[in-house]
Coordinates of C-alpha atoms in Angstrom, one line a residue:
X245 CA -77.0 31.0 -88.3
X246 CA -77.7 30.6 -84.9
X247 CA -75.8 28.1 -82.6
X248 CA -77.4 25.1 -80.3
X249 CA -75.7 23.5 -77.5
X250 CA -76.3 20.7 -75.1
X251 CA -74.2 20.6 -71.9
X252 CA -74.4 17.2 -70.2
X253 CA -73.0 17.3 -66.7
X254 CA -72.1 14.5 -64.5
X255 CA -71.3 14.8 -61.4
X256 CA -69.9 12.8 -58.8
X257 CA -69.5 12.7 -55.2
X258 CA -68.5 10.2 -52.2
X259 CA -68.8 10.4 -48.7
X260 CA -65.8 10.2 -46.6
X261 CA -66.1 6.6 -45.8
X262 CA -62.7 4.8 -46.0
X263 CA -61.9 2.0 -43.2
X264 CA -58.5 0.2 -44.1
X265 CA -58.7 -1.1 -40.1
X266 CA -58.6 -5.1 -39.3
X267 CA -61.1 -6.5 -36.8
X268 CA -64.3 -3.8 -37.9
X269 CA -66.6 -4.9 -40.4
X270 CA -67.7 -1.8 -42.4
X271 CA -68.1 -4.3 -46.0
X272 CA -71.1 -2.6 -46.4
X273 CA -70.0 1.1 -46.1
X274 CA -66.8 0.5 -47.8
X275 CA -68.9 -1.2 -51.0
X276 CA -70.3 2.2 -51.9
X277 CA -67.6 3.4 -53.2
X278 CA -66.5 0.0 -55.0
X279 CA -70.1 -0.5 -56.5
X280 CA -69.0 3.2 -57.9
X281 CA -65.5 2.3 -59.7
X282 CA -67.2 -0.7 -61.1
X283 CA -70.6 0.3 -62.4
X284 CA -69.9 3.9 -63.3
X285 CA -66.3 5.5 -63.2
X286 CA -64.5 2.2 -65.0
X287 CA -67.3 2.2 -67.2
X288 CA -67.4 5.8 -67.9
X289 CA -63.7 5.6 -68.9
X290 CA -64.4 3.0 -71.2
X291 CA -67.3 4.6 -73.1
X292 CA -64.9 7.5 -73.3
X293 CA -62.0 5.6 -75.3
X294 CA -64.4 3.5 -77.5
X295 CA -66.0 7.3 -78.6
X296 CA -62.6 8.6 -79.2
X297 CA -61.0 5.3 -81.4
X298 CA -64.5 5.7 -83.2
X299 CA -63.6 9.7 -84.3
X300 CA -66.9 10.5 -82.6
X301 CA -66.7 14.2 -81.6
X302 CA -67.5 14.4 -78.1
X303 CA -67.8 16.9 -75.0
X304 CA -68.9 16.1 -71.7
X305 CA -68.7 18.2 -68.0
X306 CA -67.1 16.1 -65.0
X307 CA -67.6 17.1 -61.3
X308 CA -65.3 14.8 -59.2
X309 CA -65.7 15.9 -55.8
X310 CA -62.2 16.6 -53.9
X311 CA -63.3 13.9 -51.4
X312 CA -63.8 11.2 -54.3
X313 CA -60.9 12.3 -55.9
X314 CA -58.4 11.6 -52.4
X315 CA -60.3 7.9 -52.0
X316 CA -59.6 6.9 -55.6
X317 CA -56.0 8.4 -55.4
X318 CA -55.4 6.6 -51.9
X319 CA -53.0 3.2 -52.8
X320 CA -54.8 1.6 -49.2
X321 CA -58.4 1.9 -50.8
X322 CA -56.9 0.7 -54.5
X323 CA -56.0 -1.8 -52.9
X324 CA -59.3 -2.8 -51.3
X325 CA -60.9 -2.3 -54.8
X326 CA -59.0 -5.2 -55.9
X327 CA -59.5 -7.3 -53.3
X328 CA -63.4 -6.9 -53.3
X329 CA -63.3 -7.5 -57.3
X330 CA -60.9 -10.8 -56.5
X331 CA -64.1 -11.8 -53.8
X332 CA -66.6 -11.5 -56.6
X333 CA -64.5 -13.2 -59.1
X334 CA -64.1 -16.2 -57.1
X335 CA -67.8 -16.3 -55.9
X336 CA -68.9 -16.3 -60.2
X337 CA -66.5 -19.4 -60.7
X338 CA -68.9 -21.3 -58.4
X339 CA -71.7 -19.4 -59.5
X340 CA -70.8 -21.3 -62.9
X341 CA -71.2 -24.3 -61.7
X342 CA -74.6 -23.5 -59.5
X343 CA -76.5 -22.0 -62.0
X344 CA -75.3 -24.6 -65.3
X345 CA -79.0 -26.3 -65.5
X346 CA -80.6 -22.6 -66.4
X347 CA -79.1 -21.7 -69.6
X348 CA -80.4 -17.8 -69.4
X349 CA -78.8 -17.4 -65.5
X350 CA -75.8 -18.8 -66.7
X351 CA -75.6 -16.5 -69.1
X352 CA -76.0 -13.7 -66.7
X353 CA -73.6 -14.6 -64.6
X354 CA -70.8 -15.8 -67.3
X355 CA -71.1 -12.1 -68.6
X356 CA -71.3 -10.8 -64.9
X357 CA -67.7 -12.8 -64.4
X358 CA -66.2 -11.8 -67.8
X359 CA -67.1 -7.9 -66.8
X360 CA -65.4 -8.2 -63.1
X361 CA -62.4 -9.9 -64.6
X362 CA -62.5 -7.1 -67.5
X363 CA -62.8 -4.5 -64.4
X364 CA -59.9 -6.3 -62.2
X365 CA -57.4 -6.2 -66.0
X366 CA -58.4 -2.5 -66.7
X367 CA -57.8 -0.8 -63.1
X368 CA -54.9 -2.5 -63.0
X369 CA -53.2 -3.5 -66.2
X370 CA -54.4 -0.8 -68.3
X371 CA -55.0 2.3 -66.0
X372 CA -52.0 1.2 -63.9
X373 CA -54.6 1.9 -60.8
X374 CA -54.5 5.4 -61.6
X375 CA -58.3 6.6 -62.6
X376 CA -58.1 10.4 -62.4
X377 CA -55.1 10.3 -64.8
X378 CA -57.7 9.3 -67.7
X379 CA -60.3 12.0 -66.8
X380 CA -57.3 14.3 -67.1
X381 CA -56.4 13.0 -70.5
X382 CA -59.8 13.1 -71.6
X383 CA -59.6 16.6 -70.0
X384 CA -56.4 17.2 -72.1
X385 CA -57.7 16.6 -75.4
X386 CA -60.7 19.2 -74.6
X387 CA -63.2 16.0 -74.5
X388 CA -63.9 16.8 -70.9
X389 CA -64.5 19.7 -69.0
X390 CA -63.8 19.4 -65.8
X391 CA -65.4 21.2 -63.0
X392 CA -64.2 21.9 -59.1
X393 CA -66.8 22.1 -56.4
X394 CA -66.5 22.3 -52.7
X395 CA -64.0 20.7 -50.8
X396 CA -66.1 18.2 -48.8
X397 CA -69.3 19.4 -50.3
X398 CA -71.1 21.3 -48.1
X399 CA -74.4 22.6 -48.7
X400 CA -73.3 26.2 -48.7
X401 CA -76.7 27.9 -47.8
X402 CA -76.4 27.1 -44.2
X403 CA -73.2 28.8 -44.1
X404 CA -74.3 31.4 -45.9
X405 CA -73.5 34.3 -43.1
X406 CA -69.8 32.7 -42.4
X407 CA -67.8 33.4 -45.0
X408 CA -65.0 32.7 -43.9
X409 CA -66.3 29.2 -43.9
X410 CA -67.5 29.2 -47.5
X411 CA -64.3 30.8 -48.4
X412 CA -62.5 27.3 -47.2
X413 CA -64.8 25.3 -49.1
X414 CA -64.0 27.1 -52.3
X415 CA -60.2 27.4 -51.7
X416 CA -59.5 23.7 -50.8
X417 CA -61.6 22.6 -53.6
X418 CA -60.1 24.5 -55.7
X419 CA -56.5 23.5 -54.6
X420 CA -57.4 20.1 -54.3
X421 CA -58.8 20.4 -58.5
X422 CA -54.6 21.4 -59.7
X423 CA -53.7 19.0 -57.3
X424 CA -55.1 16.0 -58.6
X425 CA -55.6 17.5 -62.5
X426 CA -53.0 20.6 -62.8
X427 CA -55.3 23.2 -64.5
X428 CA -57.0 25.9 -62.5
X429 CA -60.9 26.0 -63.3
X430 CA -63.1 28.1 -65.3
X431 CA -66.4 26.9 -63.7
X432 CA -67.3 25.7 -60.0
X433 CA -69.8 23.5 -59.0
X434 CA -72.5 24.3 -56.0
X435 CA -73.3 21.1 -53.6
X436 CA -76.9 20.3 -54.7
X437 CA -77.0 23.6 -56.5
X438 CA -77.1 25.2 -53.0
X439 CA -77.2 28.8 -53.7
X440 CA -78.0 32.0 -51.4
X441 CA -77.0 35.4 -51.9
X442 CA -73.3 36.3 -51.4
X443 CA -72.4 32.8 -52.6
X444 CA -71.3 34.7 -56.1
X445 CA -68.8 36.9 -54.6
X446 CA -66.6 34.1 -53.2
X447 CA -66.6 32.3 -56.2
X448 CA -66.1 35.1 -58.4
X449 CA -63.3 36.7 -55.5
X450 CA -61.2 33.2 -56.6
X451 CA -61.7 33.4 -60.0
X452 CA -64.4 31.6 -61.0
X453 CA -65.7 32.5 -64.1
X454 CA -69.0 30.4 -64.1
X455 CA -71.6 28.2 -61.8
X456 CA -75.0 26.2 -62.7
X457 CA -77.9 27.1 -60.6
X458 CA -81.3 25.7 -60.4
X459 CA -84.1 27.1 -62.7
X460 CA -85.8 28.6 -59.7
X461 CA -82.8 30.2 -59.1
X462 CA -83.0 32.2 -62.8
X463 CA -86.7 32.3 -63.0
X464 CA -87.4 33.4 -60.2
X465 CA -85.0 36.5 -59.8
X466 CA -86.5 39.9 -60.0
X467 CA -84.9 40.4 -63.1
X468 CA -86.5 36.8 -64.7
X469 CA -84.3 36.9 -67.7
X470 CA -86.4 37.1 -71.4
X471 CA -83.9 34.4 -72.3
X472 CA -85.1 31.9 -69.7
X473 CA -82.3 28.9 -68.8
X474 CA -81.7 28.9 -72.5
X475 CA -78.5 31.7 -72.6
X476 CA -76.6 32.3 -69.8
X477 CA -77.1 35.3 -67.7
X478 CA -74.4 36.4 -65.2
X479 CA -74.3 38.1 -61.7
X480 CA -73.6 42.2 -61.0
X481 CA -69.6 41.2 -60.3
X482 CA -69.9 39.2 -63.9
X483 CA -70.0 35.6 -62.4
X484 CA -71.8 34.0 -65.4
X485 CA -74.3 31.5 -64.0
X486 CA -76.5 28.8 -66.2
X487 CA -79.4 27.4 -65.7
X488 CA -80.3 23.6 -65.4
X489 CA -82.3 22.2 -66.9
X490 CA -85.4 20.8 -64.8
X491 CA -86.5 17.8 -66.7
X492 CA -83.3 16.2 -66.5
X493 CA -82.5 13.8 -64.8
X494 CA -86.5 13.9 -64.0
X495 CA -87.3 12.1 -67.4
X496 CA -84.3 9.5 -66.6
X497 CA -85.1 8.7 -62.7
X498 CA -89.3 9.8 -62.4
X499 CA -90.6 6.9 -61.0
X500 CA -93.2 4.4 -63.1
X501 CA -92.3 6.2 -66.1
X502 CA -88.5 7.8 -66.2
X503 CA -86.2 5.4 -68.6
X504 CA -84.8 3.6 -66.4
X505 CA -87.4 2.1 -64.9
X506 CA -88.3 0.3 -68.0
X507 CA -88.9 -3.6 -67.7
X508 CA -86.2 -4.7 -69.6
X509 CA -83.7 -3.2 -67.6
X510 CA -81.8 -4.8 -65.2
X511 CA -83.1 -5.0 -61.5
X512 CA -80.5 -3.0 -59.1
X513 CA -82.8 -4.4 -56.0
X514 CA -81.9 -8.4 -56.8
X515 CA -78.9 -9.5 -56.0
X516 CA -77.4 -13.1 -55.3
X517 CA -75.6 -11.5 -52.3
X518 CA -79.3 -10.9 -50.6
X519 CA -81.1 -13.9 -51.9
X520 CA -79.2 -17.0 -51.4
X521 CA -78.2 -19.1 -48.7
X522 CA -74.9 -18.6 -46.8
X523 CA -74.1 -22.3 -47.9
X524 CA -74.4 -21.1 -51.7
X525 CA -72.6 -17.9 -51.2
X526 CA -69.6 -19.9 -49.2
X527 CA -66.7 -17.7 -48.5
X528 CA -68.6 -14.4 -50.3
X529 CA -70.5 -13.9 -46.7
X530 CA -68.0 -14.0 -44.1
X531 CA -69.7 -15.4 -40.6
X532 CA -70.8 -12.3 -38.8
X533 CA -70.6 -9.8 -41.2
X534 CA -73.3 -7.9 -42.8
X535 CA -74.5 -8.7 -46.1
X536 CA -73.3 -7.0 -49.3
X537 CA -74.1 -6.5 -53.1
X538 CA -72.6 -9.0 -55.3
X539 CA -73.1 -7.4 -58.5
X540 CA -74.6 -11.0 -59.8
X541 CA -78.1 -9.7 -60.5
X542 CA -79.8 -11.9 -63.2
X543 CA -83.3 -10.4 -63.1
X544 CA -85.0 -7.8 -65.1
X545 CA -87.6 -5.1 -63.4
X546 CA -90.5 -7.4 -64.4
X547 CA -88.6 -10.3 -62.9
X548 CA -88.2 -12.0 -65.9
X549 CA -84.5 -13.7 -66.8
X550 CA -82.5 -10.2 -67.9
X551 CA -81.9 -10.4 -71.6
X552 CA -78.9 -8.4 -72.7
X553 CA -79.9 -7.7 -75.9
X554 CA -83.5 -6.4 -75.1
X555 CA -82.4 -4.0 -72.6
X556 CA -79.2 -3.0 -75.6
X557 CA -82.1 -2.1 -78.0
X558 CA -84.2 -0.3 -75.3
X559 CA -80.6 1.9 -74.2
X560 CA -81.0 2.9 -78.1
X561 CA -84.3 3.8 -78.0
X562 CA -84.4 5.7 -75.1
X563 CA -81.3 7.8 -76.4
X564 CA -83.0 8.6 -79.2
X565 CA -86.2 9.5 -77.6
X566 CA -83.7 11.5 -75.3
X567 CA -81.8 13.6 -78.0
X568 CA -84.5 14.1 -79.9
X569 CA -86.5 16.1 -76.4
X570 CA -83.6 18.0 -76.0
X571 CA -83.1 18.8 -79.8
X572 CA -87.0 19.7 -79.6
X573 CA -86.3 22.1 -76.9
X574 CA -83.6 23.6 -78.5
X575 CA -85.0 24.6 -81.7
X576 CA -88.7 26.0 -79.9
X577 CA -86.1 28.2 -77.5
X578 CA -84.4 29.2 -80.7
X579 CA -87.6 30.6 -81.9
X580 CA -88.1 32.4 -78.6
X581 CA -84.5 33.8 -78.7
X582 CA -85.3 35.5 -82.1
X583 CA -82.3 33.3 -83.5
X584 CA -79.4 33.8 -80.7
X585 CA -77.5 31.0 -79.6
X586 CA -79.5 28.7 -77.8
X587 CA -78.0 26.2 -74.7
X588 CA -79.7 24.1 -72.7
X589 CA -77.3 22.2 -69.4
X590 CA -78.4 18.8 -68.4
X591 CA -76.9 17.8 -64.5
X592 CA -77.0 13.7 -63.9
X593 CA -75.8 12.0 -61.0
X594 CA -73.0 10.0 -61.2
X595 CA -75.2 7.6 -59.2
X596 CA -77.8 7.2 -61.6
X597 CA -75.0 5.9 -64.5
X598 CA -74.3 2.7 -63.7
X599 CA -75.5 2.3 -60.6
X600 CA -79.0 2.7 -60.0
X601 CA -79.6 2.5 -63.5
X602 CA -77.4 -0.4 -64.6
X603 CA -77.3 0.2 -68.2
X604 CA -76.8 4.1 -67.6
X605 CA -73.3 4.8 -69.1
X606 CA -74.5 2.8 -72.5
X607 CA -77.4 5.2 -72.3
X608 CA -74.9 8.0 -72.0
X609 CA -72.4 6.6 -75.0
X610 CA -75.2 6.3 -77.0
X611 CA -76.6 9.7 -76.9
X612 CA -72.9 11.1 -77.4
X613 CA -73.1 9.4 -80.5
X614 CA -76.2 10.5 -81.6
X615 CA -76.0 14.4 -82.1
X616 CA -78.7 15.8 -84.0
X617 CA -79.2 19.1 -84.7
X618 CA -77.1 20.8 -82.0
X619 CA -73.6 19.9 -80.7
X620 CA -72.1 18.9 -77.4
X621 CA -70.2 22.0 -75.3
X622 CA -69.2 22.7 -72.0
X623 CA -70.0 26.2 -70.3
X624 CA -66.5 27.1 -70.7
X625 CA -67.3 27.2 -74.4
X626 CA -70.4 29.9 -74.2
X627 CA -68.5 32.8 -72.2
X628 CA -67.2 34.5 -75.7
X629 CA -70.1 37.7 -74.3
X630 CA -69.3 37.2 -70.5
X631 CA -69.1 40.8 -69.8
X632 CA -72.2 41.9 -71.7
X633 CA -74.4 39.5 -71.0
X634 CA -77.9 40.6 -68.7
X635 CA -77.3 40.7 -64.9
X636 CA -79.8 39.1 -62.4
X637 CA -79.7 38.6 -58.5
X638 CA -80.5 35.0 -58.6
X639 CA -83.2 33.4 -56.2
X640 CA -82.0 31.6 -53.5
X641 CA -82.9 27.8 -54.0
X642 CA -81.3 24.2 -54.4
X643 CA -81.9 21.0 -56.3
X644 CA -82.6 18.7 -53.3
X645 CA -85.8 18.4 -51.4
X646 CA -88.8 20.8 -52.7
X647 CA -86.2 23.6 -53.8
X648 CA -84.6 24.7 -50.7
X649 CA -82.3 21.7 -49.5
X650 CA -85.1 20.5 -47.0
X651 CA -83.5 17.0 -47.1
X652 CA -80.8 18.5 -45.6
X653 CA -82.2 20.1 -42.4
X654 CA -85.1 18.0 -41.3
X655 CA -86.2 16.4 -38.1
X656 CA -83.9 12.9 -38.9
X657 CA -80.7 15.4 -39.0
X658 CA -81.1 19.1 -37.8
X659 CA -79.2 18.2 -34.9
X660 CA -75.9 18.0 -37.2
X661 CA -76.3 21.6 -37.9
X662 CA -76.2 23.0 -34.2
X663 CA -72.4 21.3 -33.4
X664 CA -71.3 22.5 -37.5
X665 CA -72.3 26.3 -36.6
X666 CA -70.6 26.3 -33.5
X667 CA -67.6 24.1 -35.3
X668 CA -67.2 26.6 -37.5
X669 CA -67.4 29.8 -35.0
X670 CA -64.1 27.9 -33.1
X671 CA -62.3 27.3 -36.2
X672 CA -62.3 30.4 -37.5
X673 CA -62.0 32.4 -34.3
X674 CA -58.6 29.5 -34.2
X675 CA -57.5 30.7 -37.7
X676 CA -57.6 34.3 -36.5
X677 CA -55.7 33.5 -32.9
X678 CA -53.0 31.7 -34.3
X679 CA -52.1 33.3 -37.1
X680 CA -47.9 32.8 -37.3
X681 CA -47.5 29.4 -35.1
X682 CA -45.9 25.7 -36.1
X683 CA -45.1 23.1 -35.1
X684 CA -48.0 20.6 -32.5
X685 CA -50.2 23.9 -32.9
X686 CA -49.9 23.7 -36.7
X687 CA -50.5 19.7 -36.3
X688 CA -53.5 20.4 -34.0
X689 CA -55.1 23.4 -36.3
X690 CA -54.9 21.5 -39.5
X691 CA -56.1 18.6 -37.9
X692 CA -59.3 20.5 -36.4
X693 CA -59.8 22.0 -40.1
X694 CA -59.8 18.7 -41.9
X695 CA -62.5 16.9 -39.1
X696 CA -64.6 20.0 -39.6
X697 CA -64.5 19.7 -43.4
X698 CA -65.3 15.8 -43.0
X699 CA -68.1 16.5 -40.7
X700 CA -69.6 19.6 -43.3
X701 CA -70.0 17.1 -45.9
X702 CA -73.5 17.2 -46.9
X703 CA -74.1 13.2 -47.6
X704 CA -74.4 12.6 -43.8
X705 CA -77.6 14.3 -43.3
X706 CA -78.8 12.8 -46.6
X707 CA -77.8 9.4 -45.9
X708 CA -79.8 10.1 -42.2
X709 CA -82.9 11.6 -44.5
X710 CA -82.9 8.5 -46.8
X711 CA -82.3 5.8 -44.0
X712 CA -79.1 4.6 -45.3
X713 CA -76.5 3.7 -42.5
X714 CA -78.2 6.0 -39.9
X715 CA -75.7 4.0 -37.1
X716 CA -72.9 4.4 -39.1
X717 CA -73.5 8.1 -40.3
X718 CA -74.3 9.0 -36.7
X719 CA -71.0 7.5 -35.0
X720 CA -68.9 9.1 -38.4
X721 CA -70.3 12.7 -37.4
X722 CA -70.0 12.1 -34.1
X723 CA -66.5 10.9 -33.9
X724 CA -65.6 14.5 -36.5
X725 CA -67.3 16.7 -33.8
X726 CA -65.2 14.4 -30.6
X727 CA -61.8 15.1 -32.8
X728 CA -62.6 18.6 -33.4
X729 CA -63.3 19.3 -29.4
X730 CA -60.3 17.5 -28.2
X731 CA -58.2 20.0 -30.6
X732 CA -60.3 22.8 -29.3
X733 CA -59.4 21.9 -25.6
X734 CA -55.6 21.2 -26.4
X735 CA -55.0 23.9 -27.8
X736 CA -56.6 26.1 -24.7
X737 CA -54.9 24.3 -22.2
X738 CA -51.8 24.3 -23.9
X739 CA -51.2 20.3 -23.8
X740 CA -51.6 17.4 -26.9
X741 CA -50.9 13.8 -27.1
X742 CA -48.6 13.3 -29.8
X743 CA -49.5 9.7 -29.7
X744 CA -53.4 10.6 -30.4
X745 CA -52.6 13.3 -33.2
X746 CA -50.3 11.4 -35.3
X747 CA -53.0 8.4 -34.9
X748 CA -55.2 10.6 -36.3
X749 CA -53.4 12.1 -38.8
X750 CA -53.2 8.6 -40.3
X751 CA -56.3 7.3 -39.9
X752 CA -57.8 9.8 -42.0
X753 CA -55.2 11.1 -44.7
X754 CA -57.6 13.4 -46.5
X755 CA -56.4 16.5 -47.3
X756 CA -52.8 16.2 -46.0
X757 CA -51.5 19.7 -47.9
X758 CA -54.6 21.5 -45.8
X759 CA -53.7 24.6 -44.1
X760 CA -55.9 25.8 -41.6
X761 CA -55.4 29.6 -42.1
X762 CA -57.8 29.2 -45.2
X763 CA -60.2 29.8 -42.4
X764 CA -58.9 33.5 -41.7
X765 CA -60.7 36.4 -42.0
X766 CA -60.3 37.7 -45.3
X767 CA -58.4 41.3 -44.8

């Protein structure tokens, strides 16, 4: 009897934004990545013991992005965390007393108090600080797969002819993965499911055994597969690739009629921290500085007084309706595959779990538990055939903009692109001139690698696209592209400030094993 799988994929990704620096207000820049911990990785870690103390079989794919993975392993941003949930504790003690006359808002906020106390005990009483030890466990115990991806998640398309570039994305991400996790990969996530021919031969040159491209990517390859996204397929040097599924998270995140736009839910756009006065938010809004998310949201999407146990019975619902699609689309693609093994991949942002959909990781522990008809895999699971299953040249395409990254290279950020190109031509034309050296020069090279890697990321010309932080973004790129010149000119003139490289060095302590000669031409 034939087999059907569903592989859920989360993956999650941060921006290099970490500012430990007195005197600088970056609340707002710095709350990204708390809102994160809180509303989805905590969380996430949570439904994940509750599943295993209930027996309930479970397998989920992880994509923790080596940049998310060096701010949640950094004791100066831990420390921050706690701090901004020891602000939000003390603003719900007086949100008690403000809001006692309502009994519904004080509801709301009691449980929104409870939850940031239950946040501040877990991170550090019961994970000891220490988050990606858990997904490692879970990892252990063959709950989670776990999945690399690029080092500072560049969209790889526009490096597509440098591969010597792509090659240092792929080889710091994957040393930063048995850094922080100690297993080597069988499967390697694309940034935004960037693909474009040649991308296959690095990643399989590695060892990669497996990447998730977009439909078009499958469909629309000369070969178009018989088996559709439904099997895997793999590429003429046997990297297997899958294919995503397109209506996920489409049915979760469509607008007007995706699940979590529901009216029950909780509003993500109504927040205390917005709507009061500063004499009601008291020491929460610091004279000066900007204002920030509180996480004391008491509305629903219709504006009505959130009720807890609506929106609990509408996560249920929507699982159900959930499972039972994908269960649906199983079973007809079984039919098509004349009874082979059938697999479908669904790829949610972490984002949208907890964050932009507030009740998205109950979503996600609900439909874990609620298998019908198919079971839970990772890809890992479905290579038993790897080297007889049918070849394609995939189609180049991505999962951002219309299907070719456009949110990436448009009028708001195209000028990012020009300084990266011409970055990356130095750095490797560096790697290849200094090949043997140490000391400053090794100081100065690694250095140049690491703010060329920071400034590749691919959430600054998103952020610019969407509007979010343009000032900020542009300074951050900008300050990447002034590091990376001053290396550049120290090194041809044969002078450094020590002074100025060690203060860089700490200021931004990503990456400290990075070795610059990953940028070497490949002999």
């Amino acid at each position: 009897m034939s087999k059907k799988n569903l592989v859920l994929v989360i993956v999650g990704h941060q921006g290099y934004i970490r500012h430990i620096e007195d005197g600088a207000d970056f609340t707002a820049e710095n709350d990204l990545l708390f809102t994160s911990i809180s509303r989805t990785y905590l969380p996430l870690i949570n439904a994940f013991h509750r599943l295993d103390a209930d027996g309930v079989p479970f397998k989920v794919s992880l994509v923790l992005s080596p940049v998310l993975c060096s701010l949640l392993d950094d004791p100066m941003v831990q420390q921050q965390y706690i701090e901004w949930l020891e602000a939000r504790i003390a603003l719900g003690e007086r949100e008690l007393a403000r809001c006692k006359s309502d009994e519904a808002v004080y509801a709301n906020a009691l449980a929104t108090l409870n939850q940031f106390k239950k946040d501040l005990n877990d991170f550090c009483e019961v994970y000891n600080q220490n988050l990606l030890s858990q997904f490692a466990l879970f990892a252990h115990n063959g709950q989670l797969e776990l999945l690399a991806t690029a080092a500072s998640y560049a969209f790889f398309p526009h490096y597509a002819d440098m591969t010597e570039v792509l090659n240092a994305q792929v080889e710091a991400g994957l040393f930063s993965h048995r850094k922080y996790f100690g297993t080597a990969p069988e499967g390697f996530w694309l940034p935004y499911l960037g693909y474009a021919e040649g991308v296959e031969k690095v990643l399989r040159s590695y060892g990669v055994n497996y990447t998730i491209l977009d439909t078009r990517s499958i469909l629309f390859s000369a070969e178009s597969p018989e088996t559709g996204i439904f099997a895997p397929v793999r590429c003429h040097n046997s990297l297997v690739v899958f294919g995503r599924d397109k209506n996920c998270p489409a049915d979760i995140t469509a607008e007007e009629d995706g699940f979590m736009y529901n009216p029950v839910y909780r509003n993500p756009n109504r927040d205390i921290g917005f709507e009061l006065g500063a004499d009601e938010l008291g020491d929460f809004l610091t004279t000066g500085k900007a204002r920030v998310s509180s996480g004391y949201r008491y509305w629903a999407r219709d504006d009505k007084t959130y009720d807890e146990s609506r929106a609990a019975a509408q996560v249920t619902e929507d699982a159900k309706k959930f499972v039972a699609d994908r269960k649906k689309t199983l079973e007809q693609a079984e039919q098509y595959l004349n009874g082979k093994d059938a697999c479908l991949v669904c790829a949610l942002p972490a984002a949208t779990l907890g964050q932009d959909w507030m009740e998205g990781v109950s979503f996600l522990e609900q439909v874990l538990r609620s298998a019908d008809g198919f079971s839970f895999a990772g890809c890992a699971d479905l290579l038993d055939e790897q080297f007889s299953l049918p070849k394609i040249n995939p189609y180049p395409a991505a999962a951002i903009g219309i299907g070719n990254g456009e949110s990436l290279l448009d009028s708001s950020n195209n000028w990012m692109l020009l300084h990266l190109r011409k970055m990356c031509e130095r750095m490797v034309d560096l790697a290849g001139r200094f090949p043997d050296d140490s000391g400053l020069t090794v100081r100065l090279l690694n250095l140049g690698a690491k703010e060329l890697m920071i400034a590749q990321s691919g959430e600054w010309p998103l952020m610019l696209h969407e509007g979010r932080f343009p000032e900020y973004v542009t300074a951050r790129f900008k300050e990447s592209i002034a590091s990376f010149i001053a290396v550049f000119d120290s090194l041809g003139s044969n002078t450094v400030s020590t002074e100025w490289l060690t203060k860089m060095e700490h200021a931004h302590p990503l990456f400290p094993w990075i070795n610059y000669r990953i940028f070497s031409k490949k002999k």
